[in-house]
Amino acid sequence: MKKYVYSFGGGKADGSADMKNLLGGKGANLAEMSNLGVPVPPGFTITTEVCTAYYENNKNYPEELEGQVLDALAKVEKLMGRKFGDVKNPLLFSVRSGARVSMPGMMDTVLNLGLNDETVKGLIEQTANERFAYDSYRRFVHMYADVVMECRAESEEEVDPFEIIIHEKKKGRGVKNDTDLTAGDLKELVSEYKAMIKKRFKKDFPDDPMDQLWGAIGAVFGSWNGARAITYRKLNEIPEHWGTAVNVQTMVFGNMGESSATGVAFTRDPATGEKRFFGEWLKNAQGEDVVAGIRTPQPVNLAGKTSDNEESLEEEMPGVYKELEGVYHKLEDHYRDMQDIEFTIQEGKLWMLQTRNGKRTAAAAIRIAVEMAKEGMIDEKTAVSRVKPEQLDQLLHPMFDPKAEKKVLAKGLPASPGAATGRAVFTAERAVEAKEKGERVILIRLETSPEDIGGMDAAQGILTARGGMTSHAAVVARGMGKCCVAGCGALEIDYVKRQFTVGETVVKAGDWISLDGSTGEVMLGQVKTIIPELSGDFSILMGWADKIRAIGVRTNADTPKDAKVARDFGAEGIGLCRTEHMFFEGDRINAMREMILADDEAGRRAALAKLLPMQKSDFLGIFRAMEGLPVTIRLLDPPLHEFLPHSEKEIEEMAKLMKVSADKIKAKTESLKEFNPMLGHRGCRLGITYPEITEMQARAIVEAACELTKEKIKVLPEIMVPLIGTVQEFENQAMIIRATAQKVFAEKGVSVEYLVGTMIEIPRAALTADKVAVQAEFFSFGTNDLTQMTFGYSRDDAGVFLPGYVEQGILPWDPFQRIDEEGVGQLIELGVTRGRSARPHLKIGICGEHGGEPNSVHFCHQVGMNYVSCSPFRVPIARLAAAQAALKDEALATVTK
Amino acid sequence: MKKYVYSFGGGKADGSADMKNLLGGKGANLAEMSNLGVPVPPGFTITTEVCTAYYENNKNYPEELEGQVLDALAKVEKLMGRKFGDVKNPLLFSVRSGARVSMPGMMDTVLNLGLNDETVKGLIEQTANERFAYDSYRRFVHMYADVVMECRAESEEEVDPFEIIIHEKKKGRGVKNDTDLTAGDLKELVSEYKAMIKKRFKKDFPDDPMDQLWGAIGAVFGSWNGARAITYRKLNEIPEHWGTAVNVQTMVFGNMGESSATGVAFTRDPATGEKRFFGEWLKNAQGEDVVAGIRTPQPVNLAGKTSDNEESLEEEMPGVYKELEGVYHKLEDHYRDMQDIEFTIQEGKLWMLQTRNGKRTAAAAIRIAVEMAKEGMIDEKTAVSRVKPEQLDQLLHPMFDPKAEKKVLAKGLPASPGAATGRAVFTAERAVEAKEKGERVILIRLETSPEDIGGMDAAQGILTARGGMTSHAAVVARGMGKCCVAGCGALEIDYVKRQFTVGETVVKAGDWISLDGSTGEVMLGQVKTIIPELSGDFSILMGWADKIRAIGVRTNADTPKDAKVARDFGAEGIGLCRTEHMFFEGDRINAMREMILADDEAGRRAALAKLLPMQKSDFLGIFRAMEGLPVTIRLLDPPLHEFLPHSEKEIEEMAKLMKVSADKIKAKTESLKEFNPMLGHRGCRLGITYPEITEMQARAIVEAACELTKEKIKVLPEIMVPLIGTVQEFENQAMIIRATAQKVFAEKGVSVEYLVGTMIEIPRAALTADKVAVQAEFFSFGTNDLTQMTFGYSRDDAGVFLPGYVEQGILPWDPFQRIDEEGVGQLIELGVTRGRSARPHLKIGICGEHGGEPNSVHFCHQVGMNYVSCSPFRVPIARLAAAQAALKDEALATVTK
């Protein structure tokens, strides 16, 4: 006879943890705990096969099921010494669904199943609490009617029928809260509920516990093909034939008097990771009382006591505490991870309701992982897989003191993590001035532009009203490791009045505000911040990660300072050094503008000659900071109009400085104006139109490299041509670069090894990668632009619809944050495969924002890239993610072997 | 012994037309003509194998070559009764290169080879023209020295050494033109040239004719590996091993007295196609005299005479004329196409110098093809392949009278063909006012926007200073079949002064100008235009084309008027009906703006309710015009800000009309502003954010379809969702459309078959076409946007660098005009293959600008599309191109069989 029902409880179980496919996740876990000898309220699991059979057989159960359920039920009764439906000593059940994987929102739980007008009396006797018993009863009726009978509001206009009844009751009693209703009131509610149900469904609410049980089981199986479950399955690609199991489990109560209690505990400190048993409990209470906060929970043990007024479980119920201690050791040893456990003590008997891996702070995650490895509980690989890479962010940026009070004014995009507090300023100049005076400021702009960089650097944090996660403000701020909240649409900024308003609130220049770059919150006033310290455990864990990972980690850095930060965080080179940021500082912008205004090549060359020594000095600094490591330098990328002033005042100033008419500047600006600058005259297109720019940049790089080589400093320059769409574009630029390098080598009497490669950021470049790779010595995927063009989304404009897309499930995630494997990923794979078909050992990396996002790092590992590159503050995240990617692949390889 | 030299002449030849690989194109053709018995000046061809052997054998000729050349030379001497190097009766040669395919610019010709101080005397005797003889001689020395000895200016600064000598000579003689120099002067020039050559090369100019001959042969073979030839081979993918042949041919002279002459003729009239022998001749003259226009050429025959003063060849040399008539019949019969022939009569003897397929006007091409087919000379398929599709453009638009005088002021892009003359106006309103008064105007704008449509429609032609071949002005003008010159950068437009300037010239509002949309010329004043008539032959040829082609031809049309024009031109449906143009006219723009300004869905719905009947009436008109044919309607595509006013004045007017503050309008405009509108909130993204827009449009379409169905008018609506990047976007919109259709069917009590499909214009849509096709019932490739995103080019901005790219060979052609098969083509093929993998009979078309470009039509045919769609005036071009694509494929299939 086929086994459809698996019992658990009493220190043993029919099933075990490895039977998830048959018992569902929850059922397998309950069996596992029982097998461990942990006291779990006994019960039984009806297998997923029943679900499948039910649907295959026209919604009929297998014949054997009823008998097996009754047998299992009898076992539970025996273990508990109570009887289902008994008037004196009733056994009550919870009924829950449980698929292979968790499917939140599929079906609600039915609690207290087995109550009726008779058994409720038994419950009163057991608990000596009439009000509790009737409250449980009326909740059961409501829950059962809702979940099993679908007795609920049928449209948005309709009010929930139970709400109407309870509202009338409270009105009649002249009270405001449900808690003000008496046992008698609740008892009346039960009858009124039942009357309503009868009127609505033309049949009685089922009073027979066995009817209730089968009703609930049927509802769980029915819910497998409910609209919510179907949608969820579709979104998560869960096959229909998996089915769900049903878990029927004994109810236990922590509020049956002074020898009953309830509590939660952690096997190690979830805030610090310290190895100590840590938890809270409440006597004569249910789980929800701990959460509600009406009574103050007490520490579970002496070690947790902070005053003599507190009553620890260790003192109050030493026997039970001892047992609990044993359980927690057993669970942690078994699951080999810090456990978050829930327990209930019913009349002196300990019951474990749940155990799961406990949530923890980043610091705790690291400490627990490292210590468990040292204790020999887990190996290094497991330790590395225990810390979520994203979590590290917490450790690398200042954070608000969790205890501080916050007045949240608005919420934008969490564009660059960290916490910042400062006075509001509305221009970059003002930010710079303030910094010089030692003031802390927050720079607030509609959007930022390259001209604001000085101000961004001077500010504690940046707040913009427009732009997305990959807007200029966001990208630059992340590169700087600076807090930024972007695209905060609620802000109405008035530059003239130097203020912004959110609804009725006005924030003027000089007012204090605070930004949380990890949540996107904009707060009034000064909120206290703290800087987390990096522990020794952090270095140990990262060391283990480095041993495991197969893919390199570089950084995107434009200055020696950024390069140094990244190197300290473990970067193994620079994957993207943007040269254009160098053109905005100080005098450089003037030389740059002079070049743009020049009427001919000679004029441009004269201006470029001024820029040459400045660029060279940048490269000298960066090469020194990165001694011995490769540095990928991207040639000029943005369109020229970005370097011209826009306001009337700036134009006047520039005209005076350049000794030309303001009209000439305006005419130039007008002629350079573009409808879609993202798709305009930029990247290598500039270098092709004005080869002298490429020549100057190549010369600056190679001269710097030669000079340092003479000083015996090892430099590994990789010169990168941006925005290639055809191999001919690359050839054109590479020829200039190589010819210039040869000239410089001859002039300097020394030569340096260098590579010339390209960004792959235009779909066409990926499609023709086999042709491009014949010429290019390395590829670096620019996934920001590649995502923009593959989707046809401007990252600066997509903020209007992209959040809605993710909410509506049109996109599973924001493709600018995590690589869209389905679409953009195809082009990347194609680029890698075709590139290596032409040049088998082609060095391939990624330098888009995705290079620091763990899922994307995994993808890069899978397609066989040599390295990822990300902003300095994300380097540790990428290192850890890379290690985890290698581990996942290893695991997969083992499974498929 | 291997044969390296092939003789021709005297009514026979060693080679034939099918020996192109061995003899080169020219050599094979000369052999062919000889074999036909056509009198060709005798000569011989040195094979391409000699070239290959020459390079393989360290630049040495095969041993046997010299003997074979001498034998062939002797044959020519015998045929001509002259001797090479003879002092009395010298034989002169021309020496030319000749590869398998024509390679213009590879090597210049050497003429009159064989002249020296002795043989020139023989030439004087033969011609009785000393001046001619010495002129030939000094030209020969110059030509030989240049081509064979590379005696020329060695840098851009240096002046050509022959120029210096001739300049001094003219100065010394006090004359201005070469023609003013006497025989004596020319004789002196010869010596001075030779002296200069000797000084420069430290050796004498070769006087021995045999040395001259081998020198010229060596120069031809050497030129095969010259820089120019290598570049040309690379660009045109010609393998190096093909080699070139050398053609050595007897010189004949038409200026050897009154019994000599020269002429050109066509076997049919190249202007009209009429079947008549048509040509011109000049007695005692050389070919260049006909071209120079110093003497007036005479008609070859009586039929060509227009006055009695003319002297026809038919009258003057009846015997020769008779022979010429025989030759032309023979050639046309042989080549089965209209021939353009060159002949020379030397002392009463007719020599044919060249025959080739003659260039002809579109009208002539059609007439000749149809008549030759009717005469049985060619079959229908050949007739169809004889007319270049692009040529048809000439027939479909007004054209300038070729005889009219033109003052070309500037040149822009030939954006939409046709000829237009009118008074300059600078605003759309002014254009509309003028039209109402019956005036003809040219609308001149920096660039046009959708608000200008009324003005564009009212104008004769459109001229813009900015934007490319696919700018708004260009696309709309082509759709209207209206002349447009776009991106004319030389124009400096001053809207305030209502004028534009080009250099010193000022054109004010009201001045007459003319535009040639086929050349891009902007002309001052009124240039007379004529409208070509479509002949009966045109319909016959198009009928044959329709029988041959495999792919359908639809049109892009937004109005019943355009639809009718296209249908008359043979369109088999509408492939793209853009709905947004409908929102700009009259009251509609107000309702549209009301919708955009609405604060909530209710407000938007109220405004949309006003638009509904207007949209419906549009669709009623278009469906009627297209009765029985499919109509693909694209839902709203452009971003909303395109519908808002921009100037202060328009904003004020709108504020008054809408009864809202101007500030509100400005705030809305500001909030809708986008950095890259092309990649912004447009296409289906609008319909997803505002489903009520999609609902209204679907309702308008389906209501119109239902109402006409009730009138027994057959409608085939295909509703097209634009800018899909994910199947989820399509699903979202399709669900709204289908639900709306069901509702309308229920309301109207009738149902209509319709399809819901999508544009494939985002790279990601092509990459995931297998998923999209599960939901979408048809695909239409929007190759404009697909090209923009695949290349990362904004078509409105790329004008700055794209022409340079094509010039430098970075791109083989403008990918917005002709599909980039290498890159964009990959995505299209992928989209077709994956789409049909999910839905085998998926209907697939193209609606980008490329749909009317012949090469692109061929590509669409090859990838298996069902139809192409193009602007109404390109429909015949697409029909013909589609037929030729089928023929090419057929030919290819035959070859590969």
mmCIF file of C-alpha atoms in Angstrom, chain B residues 46-168:
data_model
loop_
_atom_site.group_PDB
_atom_site.id
_atom_site.type_symbol
_atom_site.label_atom_id
_atom_site.label_comp_id
_atom_site.label_asym_id
_atom_site.label_seq_id
_atom_site.Cartn_x
_atom_site.Cartn_y
_atom_site.Cartn_z
ATOM 1 C CA ILE B 46 48.391 39.404 -72.726
ATOM 2 C CA THR B 47 46.601 37.138 -70.259
ATOM 3 C CA THR B 48 46.098 37.553 -66.527
ATOM 4 C CA GLU B 49 48.149 34.388 -66.071
ATOM 5 C CA VAL B 50 51.204 36.351 -67.160
ATOM 6 C CA CYS B 51 50.500 38.807 -64.352
ATOM 7 C CA THR B 52 50.320 35.998 -61.803
ATOM 8 C CA ALA B 53 53.419 34.314 -63.191
ATOM 9 C CA TYR B 54 55.234 37.669 -63.210
ATOM 10 C CA TYR B 55 54.688 38.122 -59.471
ATOM 11 C CA GLU B 56 55.320 34.491 -58.629
ATOM 12 C CA ASN B 57 58.572 34.531 -60.552
ATOM 13 C CA ASN B 58 60.221 37.563 -58.992
ATOM 14 C CA LYS B 59 58.890 39.972 -61.616
ATOM 15 C CA ASN B 60 60.093 37.997 -64.609
ATOM 16 C CA TYR B 61 57.913 37.144 -67.587
ATOM 17 C CA PRO B 62 57.513 33.578 -68.797
ATOM 18 C CA GLU B 63 60.137 32.782 -71.401
ATOM 19 C CA GLU B 64 57.640 32.197 -74.173
ATOM 20 C CA LEU B 65 56.033 35.625 -73.811
ATOM 21 C CA GLU B 66 58.360 37.684 -75.983
ATOM 22 C CA GLY B 67 58.012 35.434 -78.992
ATOM 23 C CA GLN B 68 54.239 35.300 -78.681
ATOM 24 C CA VAL B 69 54.030 39.104 -78.459
ATOM 25 C CA LEU B 70 56.178 39.494 -81.565
ATOM 26 C CA ASP B 71 54.015 37.001 -83.439
ATOM 27 C CA ALA B 72 50.824 38.796 -82.430
ATOM 28 C CA LEU B 73 52.336 42.159 -83.348
ATOM 29 C CA ALA B 74 53.237 40.831 -86.779
ATOM 30 C CA LYS B 75 49.621 39.710 -87.260
ATOM 31 C CA VAL B 76 48.392 43.214 -86.482
ATOM 32 C CA GLU B 77 50.922 44.768 -88.848
ATOM 33 C CA LYS B 78 49.695 42.459 -91.536
ATOM 34 C CA LEU B 79 46.037 43.231 -90.942
ATOM 35 C CA MET B 80 46.674 46.984 -90.896
ATOM 36 C CA GLY B 81 49.282 47.077 -93.659
ATOM 37 C CA ARG B 82 51.454 49.239 -91.401
ATOM 38 C CA LYS B 83 54.538 48.582 -89.370
ATOM 39 C CA PHE B 84 55.265 49.323 -85.733
ATOM 40 C CA GLY B 85 58.169 51.822 -85.702
ATOM 41 C CA ASP B 86 57.974 52.403 -89.445
ATOM 42 C CA VAL B 87 59.057 55.837 -90.508
ATOM 43 C CA LYS B 88 56.729 56.032 -93.491
ATOM 44 C CA ASN B 89 53.625 54.294 -92.395
ATOM 45 C CA PRO B 90 53.885 53.744 -88.667
ATOM 46 C CA LEU B 91 51.554 51.575 -86.643
ATOM 47 C CA LEU B 92 50.689 53.121 -83.259
ATOM 48 C CA PHE B 93 49.264 51.340 -80.247
ATOM 49 C CA SER B 94 47.245 52.022 -77.180
ATOM 50 C CA VAL B 95 48.165 49.996 -74.096
ATOM 51 C CA ARG B 96 45.575 49.457 -71.363
ATOM 52 C CA SER B 97 45.095 47.301 -68.287
ATOM 53 C CA GLY B 98 42.044 45.030 -68.056
ATOM 54 C CA ALA B 99 41.106 42.982 -64.987
ATOM 55 C CA ARG B 100 38.192 40.567 -64.628
ATOM 56 C CA VAL B 101 36.103 43.387 -63.244
ATOM 57 C CA SER B 102 36.476 47.048 -64.021
ATOM 58 C CA MET B 103 38.888 48.746 -61.605
ATOM 59 C CA PRO B 104 38.633 52.455 -62.271
ATOM 60 C CA GLY B 105 41.717 54.449 -61.417
ATOM 61 C CA MET B 106 44.060 51.472 -61.403
ATOM 62 C CA MET B 107 46.176 52.560 -64.353
ATOM 63 C CA ASP B 108 45.771 55.237 -66.956
ATOM 64 C CA THR B 109 45.966 54.428 -70.607
ATOM 65 C CA VAL B 110 49.037 55.076 -72.780
ATOM 66 C CA LEU B 111 47.989 56.268 -76.237
ATOM 67 C CA ASN B 112 49.962 56.771 -79.446
ATOM 68 C CA LEU B 113 52.658 54.372 -78.333
ATOM 69 C CA GLY B 114 55.261 53.940 -81.062
ATOM 70 C CA LEU B 115 55.971 57.640 -81.717
ATOM 71 C CA ASN B 116 59.489 59.037 -81.846
ATOM 72 C CA ASP B 117 61.253 61.733 -83.806
ATOM 73 C CA GLU B 118 61.235 59.498 -86.876
ATOM 74 C CA THR B 119 57.815 57.873 -86.801
ATOM 75 C CA VAL B 120 56.177 61.239 -86.130
ATOM 76 C CA LYS B 121 57.128 62.144 -89.664
ATOM 77 C CA GLY B 122 55.156 59.180 -90.950
ATOM 78 C CA LEU B 123 52.199 60.342 -88.898
ATOM 79 C CA ILE B 124 52.484 63.806 -90.468
ATOM 80 C CA GLU B 125 52.405 62.164 -93.830
ATOM 81 C CA GLN B 126 49.394 60.016 -92.954
ATOM 82 C CA THR B 127 47.397 62.896 -91.493
ATOM 83 C CA ALA B 128 48.760 65.816 -93.467
ATOM 84 C CA ASN B 129 48.524 67.625 -90.145
ATOM 85 C CA GLU B 130 51.792 68.548 -88.538
ATOM 86 C CA ARG B 131 50.261 70.234 -85.583
ATOM 87 C CA PHE B 132 48.112 67.181 -84.808
ATOM 88 C CA ALA B 133 51.134 64.896 -85.157
ATOM 89 C CA TYR B 134 53.274 66.914 -82.742
ATOM 90 C CA ASP B 135 50.412 67.407 -80.369
ATOM 91 C CA SER B 136 49.948 63.604 -80.334
ATOM 92 C CA TYR B 137 53.675 63.207 -79.833
ATOM 93 C CA ARG B 138 54.003 65.611 -76.889
ATOM 94 C CA ARG B 139 50.907 64.105 -75.297
ATOM 95 C CA PHE B 140 52.402 60.631 -75.709
ATOM 96 C CA VAL B 141 55.687 61.670 -74.068
ATOM 97 C CA HIS B 142 53.796 63.276 -71.176
ATOM 98 C CA MET B 143 51.465 60.307 -70.766
ATOM 99 C CA TYR B 144 54.194 57.691 -71.005
ATOM 100 C CA ALA B 145 56.498 59.564 -68.643
ATOM 101 C CA ASP B 146 53.683 59.971 -66.140
ATOM 102 C CA VAL B 147 52.186 56.487 -66.319
ATOM 103 C CA VAL B 148 55.235 54.347 -67.006
ATOM 104 C CA MET B 149 58.107 56.360 -65.513
ATOM 105 C CA GLU B 150 56.082 58.009 -62.723
ATOM 106 C CA CYS B 151 57.411 61.399 -63.684
ATOM 107 C CA ARG B 152 55.087 63.636 -61.734
ATOM 108 C CA ALA B 153 54.864 66.069 -58.825
ATOM 109 C CA GLU B 154 56.145 64.208 -55.807
ATOM 110 C CA SER B 155 54.348 66.187 -53.131
ATOM 111 C CA GLU B 156 51.394 68.462 -52.861
ATOM 112 C CA GLU B 157 53.669 71.499 -52.755
ATOM 113 C CA GLU B 158 55.511 70.621 -55.968
ATOM 114 C CA VAL B 159 54.078 71.765 -59.287
ATOM 115 C CA ASP B 160 53.726 69.179 -62.040
ATOM 116 C CA PRO B 161 57.024 69.371 -64.038
ATOM 117 C CA PHE B 162 55.207 69.262 -67.402
ATOM 118 C CA GLU B 163 52.973 72.125 -66.260
ATOM 119 C CA ILE B 164 56.040 74.247 -65.570
ATOM 120 C CA ILE B 165 57.412 73.688 -69.062
ATOM 121 C CA ILE B 166 54.126 74.309 -70.843
ATOM 122 C CA HIS B 167 53.444 77.376 -68.696
ATOM 123 C CA GLU B 168 56.853 78.848 -69.624
#
